[in-house]
């Protein structure tokens, strides 16, 4: 039960909730700069939130060259339930979640060959 409590606690903060929302809805691994632009947050805030989500077991990382990518895990039944919740959730019109998705769509259009090529320094 400890693991599940840690996961729910990680999701209880707005920025982390928004990160999981865009990771699930995008169905892609995202780099930190894409997440920053979608949520309009600083690197420090996103990095710290991703670290908490990773430690809670909700997010996994990978690499594409030098770029570190983040995506929602789906290894366990709990992961799949969380993913299903976010996939079926319909953001209200003009809500912050809807704005996040619009900004993410715009940011993902900058990819070349489905790879992030514009990163932060």
PDB file of C-alpha atoms in Angstrom:
ATOM      1  CA  UNK A   1       0.000   0.000   0.000  1.00  0.00           C
ATOM      2  CA  UNK A   2       2.987   2.308   0.578  1.00  0.00           C
ATOM      3  CA  UNK A   3       3.744   2.473  -3.154  1.00  0.00           C
ATOM      4  CA  UNK A   4       0.162   3.382  -4.081  1.00  0.00           C
ATOM      5  CA  UNK A   5       0.046   6.113  -1.421  1.00  0.00           C
ATOM      6  CA  UNK A   6       3.302   7.559  -2.788  1.00  0.00           C
ATOM      7  CA  UNK A   7       1.802   7.575  -6.297  1.00  0.00           C
ATOM      8  CA  UNK A   8      -1.397   9.323  -5.216  1.00  0.00           C
ATOM      9  CA  UNK A   9       0.597  11.842  -3.209  1.00  0.00           C
ATOM     10  CA  UNK A  10       2.722  12.573  -6.298  1.00  0.00           C
ATOM     11  CA  UNK A  11      -0.440  13.195  -8.335  1.00  0.00           C
ATOM     12  CA  UNK A  12      -1.937  15.514  -5.710  1.00  0.00           C
ATOM     13  CA  UNK A  13       0.168  18.521  -6.771  1.00  0.00           C
ATOM     14  CA  UNK A  14      -1.034  20.597  -9.746  1.00  0.00           C
ATOM     15  CA  UNK A  15       2.167  20.676 -11.826  1.00  0.00           C
ATOM     16  CA  UNK A  16       2.729  16.934 -11.457  1.00  0.00           C
ATOM     17  CA  UNK A  17      -0.935  16.246 -12.324  1.00  0.00           C
ATOM     18  CA  UNK A  18      -0.568  18.396 -15.445  1.00  0.00           C
ATOM     19  CA  UNK A  19       2.660  16.617 -16.448  1.00  0.00           C
ATOM     20  CA  UNK A  20       1.039  13.183 -16.217  1.00  0.00           C
ATOM     21  CA  UNK A  21      -1.960  14.514 -18.123  1.00  0.00           C
ATOM     22  CA  UNK A  22       0.123  15.643 -21.121  1.00  0.00           C
ATOM     23  CA  UNK A  23       2.338  12.534 -21.025  1.00  0.00           C
ATOM     24  CA  UNK A  24      -0.717  10.283 -21.210  1.00  0.00           C
ATOM     25  CA  UNK A  25      -2.688  12.346 -23.729  1.00  0.00           C
ATOM     26  CA  UNK A  26       0.285  12.846 -26.071  1.00  0.00           C
ATOM     27  CA  UNK A  27       1.044   9.107 -26.170  1.00  0.00           C
ATOM     28  CA  UNK A  28       4.671  10.096 -26.728  1.00  0.00           C
ATOM     29  CA  UNK A  29       7.862  10.330 -24.748  1.00  0.00           C
ATOM     30  CA  UNK A  30       8.509  14.038 -24.189  1.00  0.00           C
ATOM     31  CA  UNK A  31      11.699  15.937 -23.470  1.00  0.00           C
ATOM     32  CA  UNK A  32      11.814  18.375 -20.573  1.00  0.00           C
ATOM     33  CA  UNK A  33      11.782  21.428 -22.869  1.00  0.00           C
ATOM     34  CA  UNK A  34       8.546  20.254 -24.509  1.00  0.00           C
ATOM     35  CA  UNK A  35       6.966  19.809 -21.080  1.00  0.00           C
ATOM     36  CA  UNK A  36       8.257  23.230 -19.977  1.00  0.00           C
ATOM     37  CA  UNK A  37       6.741  24.923 -23.026  1.00  0.00           C
ATOM     38  CA  UNK A  38       3.410  23.087 -22.748  1.00  0.00           C
ATOM     39  CA  UNK A  39       2.970  23.980 -19.076  1.00  0.00           C
ATOM     40  CA  UNK A  40       4.686  27.378 -19.321  1.00  0.00           C
ATOM     41  CA  UNK A  41       6.856  26.532 -16.301  1.00  0.00           C
ATOM     42  CA  UNK A  42      10.545  26.932 -15.517  1.00  0.00           C
ATOM     43  CA  UNK A  43      13.031  24.083 -15.928  1.00  0.00           C
ATOM     44  CA  UNK A  44      13.568  23.861 -12.170  1.00  0.00           C
ATOM     45  CA  UNK A  45       9.854  23.303 -11.476  1.00  0.00           C
ATOM     46  CA  UNK A  46       9.452  20.702 -14.216  1.00  0.00           C
ATOM     47  CA  UNK A  47      12.675  18.879 -13.344  1.00  0.00           C
ATOM     48  CA  UNK A  48      11.763  18.682  -9.661  1.00  0.00           C
ATOM     49  CA  UNK A  49       8.240  17.486 -10.476  1.00  0.00           C
ATOM     50  CA  UNK A  50       9.509  14.848 -12.915  1.00  0.00           C
ATOM     51  CA  UNK A  51      11.935  13.581 -10.285  1.00  0.00           C
ATOM     52  CA  UNK A  52       9.089  13.165  -7.782  1.00  0.00           C
ATOM     53  CA  UNK A  53       6.949  11.386 -10.386  1.00  0.00           C
ATOM     54  CA  UNK A  54       9.853   9.102 -11.291  1.00  0.00           C
ATOM     55  CA  UNK A  55      10.559   8.274  -7.628  1.00  0.00           C
ATOM     56  CA  UNK A  56       6.855   7.529  -7.138  1.00  0.00           C
ATOM     57  CA  UNK A  57       7.083   5.024 -10.005  1.00  0.00           C
ATOM     58  CA  UNK A  58       4.757   6.865 -12.389  1.00  0.00           C
ATOM     59  CA  UNK A  59       7.282   8.038 -14.996  1.00  0.00           C
ATOM     60  CA  UNK A  60      10.133   6.323 -16.799  1.00  0.00           C
ATOM     61  CA  UNK A  61      13.006   7.875 -18.691  1.00  0.00           C
ATOM     62  CA  UNK A  62      14.839   7.092 -21.879  1.00  0.00           C
ATOM     63  CA  UNK A  63      17.202   8.825 -24.273  1.00  0.00           C
ATOM     64  CA  UNK A  64      17.211   9.877 -27.882  1.00  0.00           C
ATOM     65  CA  UNK A  65      20.800  10.920 -28.476  1.00  0.00           C
ATOM     66  CA  UNK A  66      21.607  13.592 -25.900  1.00  0.00           C
ATOM     67  CA  UNK A  67      17.942  14.331 -25.171  1.00  0.00           C
ATOM     68  CA  UNK A  68      16.395  12.747 -22.076  1.00  0.00           C
ATOM     69  CA  UNK A  69      12.793  11.661 -22.640  1.00  0.00           C
ATOM     70  CA  UNK A  70      10.006  11.079 -20.124  1.00  0.00           C
ATOM     71  CA  UNK A  71       6.901   8.953 -20.482  1.00  0.00           C
ATOM     72  CA  UNK A  72       4.166   7.468 -18.338  1.00  0.00           C
ATOM     73  CA  UNK A  73       4.841   3.944 -17.101  1.00  0.00           C
ATOM     74  CA  UNK A  74       2.318   1.206 -17.794  1.00  0.00           C
ATOM     75  CA  UNK A  75       3.996  -1.777 -16.166  1.00  0.00           C
ATOM     76  CA  UNK A  76       1.452  -2.485 -13.421  1.00  0.00           C
ATOM     77  CA  UNK A  77      -2.326  -2.608 -13.150  1.00  0.00           C
ATOM     78  CA  UNK A  78      -2.159   0.580 -11.080  1.00  0.00           C
ATOM     79  CA  UNK A  79      -0.213   2.338 -13.857  1.00  0.00           C
ATOM     80  CA  UNK A  80      -2.824   1.206 -16.370  1.00  0.00           C
ATOM     81  CA  UNK A  81      -5.653   2.506 -14.156  1.00  0.00           C
ATOM     82  CA  UNK A  82      -3.968   5.902 -13.854  1.00  0.00           C
ATOM     83  CA  UNK A  83      -3.414   5.972 -17.606  1.00  0.00           C
ATOM     84  CA  UNK A  84      -7.059   5.037 -18.260  1.00  0.00           C
ATOM     85  CA  UNK A  85      -8.243   7.776 -15.905  1.00  0.00           C
ATOM     86  CA  UNK A  86      -6.259  10.435 -17.762  1.00  0.00           C
ATOM     87  CA  UNK A  87      -7.180   9.091 -21.217  1.00  0.00           C
ATOM     88  CA  UNK A  88     -10.905   9.211 -20.450  1.00  0.00           C
ATOM     89  CA  UNK A  89     -10.771  12.558 -18.652  1.00  0.00           C
ATOM     90  CA  UNK A  90     -12.223  15.394 -20.730  1.00  0.00           C
ATOM     91  CA  UNK A  91     -10.757  18.801 -19.825  1.00  0.00           C
ATOM     92  CA  UNK A  92     -13.283  21.609 -19.499  1.00  0.00           C
ATOM     93  CA  UNK A  93     -13.309  24.196 -22.261  1.00  0.00           C
ATOM     94  CA  UNK A  94     -10.650  26.881 -21.689  1.00  0.00           C
ATOM     95  CA  UNK A  95      -9.276  25.023 -18.667  1.00  0.00           C
ATOM     96  CA  UNK A  96      -5.571  24.927 -17.867  1.00  0.00           C
ATOM     97  CA  UNK A  97      -5.484  21.266 -18.988  1.00  0.00           C
ATOM     98  CA  UNK A  98      -6.961  22.139 -22.370  1.00  0.00           C
ATOM     99  CA  UNK A  99      -4.455  24.988 -22.761  1.00  0.00           C
ATOM    100  CA  UNK A 100      -1.604  22.606 -21.879  1.00  0.00           C
ATOM    101  CA  UNK A 101      -2.684  20.245 -24.660  1.00  0.00           C
ATOM    102  CA  UNK A 102      -2.923  23.065 -27.209  1.00  0.00           C
ATOM    103  CA  UNK A 103       0.544  24.361 -26.306  1.00  0.00           C
ATOM    104  CA  UNK A 104       1.945  20.824 -26.426  1.00  0.00           C
ATOM    105  CA  UNK A 105       0.458  20.231 -29.879  1.00  0.00           C
ATOM    106  CA  UNK A 106       2.077  23.462 -31.087  1.00  0.00           C
ATOM    107  CA  UNK A 107       5.418  22.489 -29.481  1.00  0.00           C
ATOM    108  CA  UNK A 108       5.357  18.976 -30.951  1.00  0.00           C
ATOM    109  CA  UNK A 109       4.876  20.463 -34.425  1.00  0.00           C
ATOM    110  CA  UNK A 110       8.470  21.733 -34.133  1.00  0.00           C
ATOM    111  CA  UNK A 111       9.844  18.182 -34.041  1.00  0.00           C
ATOM    112  CA  UNK A 112      11.886  16.946 -36.988  1.00  0.00           C
ATOM    113  CA  UNK A 113      11.465  13.261 -37.866  1.00  0.00           C
ATOM    114  CA  UNK A 114       9.449  12.924 -34.643  1.00  0.00           C
ATOM    115  CA  UNK A 115      12.459  14.041 -32.589  1.00  0.00           C
ATOM    116  CA  UNK A 116      12.889  17.046 -30.339  1.00  0.00           C
ATOM    117  CA  UNK A 117      15.415  19.357 -31.980  1.00  0.00           C
ATOM    118  CA  UNK A 118      14.805  22.595 -30.058  1.00  0.00           C
ATOM    119  CA  UNK A 119      16.053  22.282 -26.497  1.00  0.00           C
ATOM    120  CA  UNK A 120      16.759  24.668 -23.645  1.00  0.00           C
ATOM    121  CA  UNK A 121      20.313  25.660 -22.709  1.00  0.00           C
TER     122      UNK A 121
END
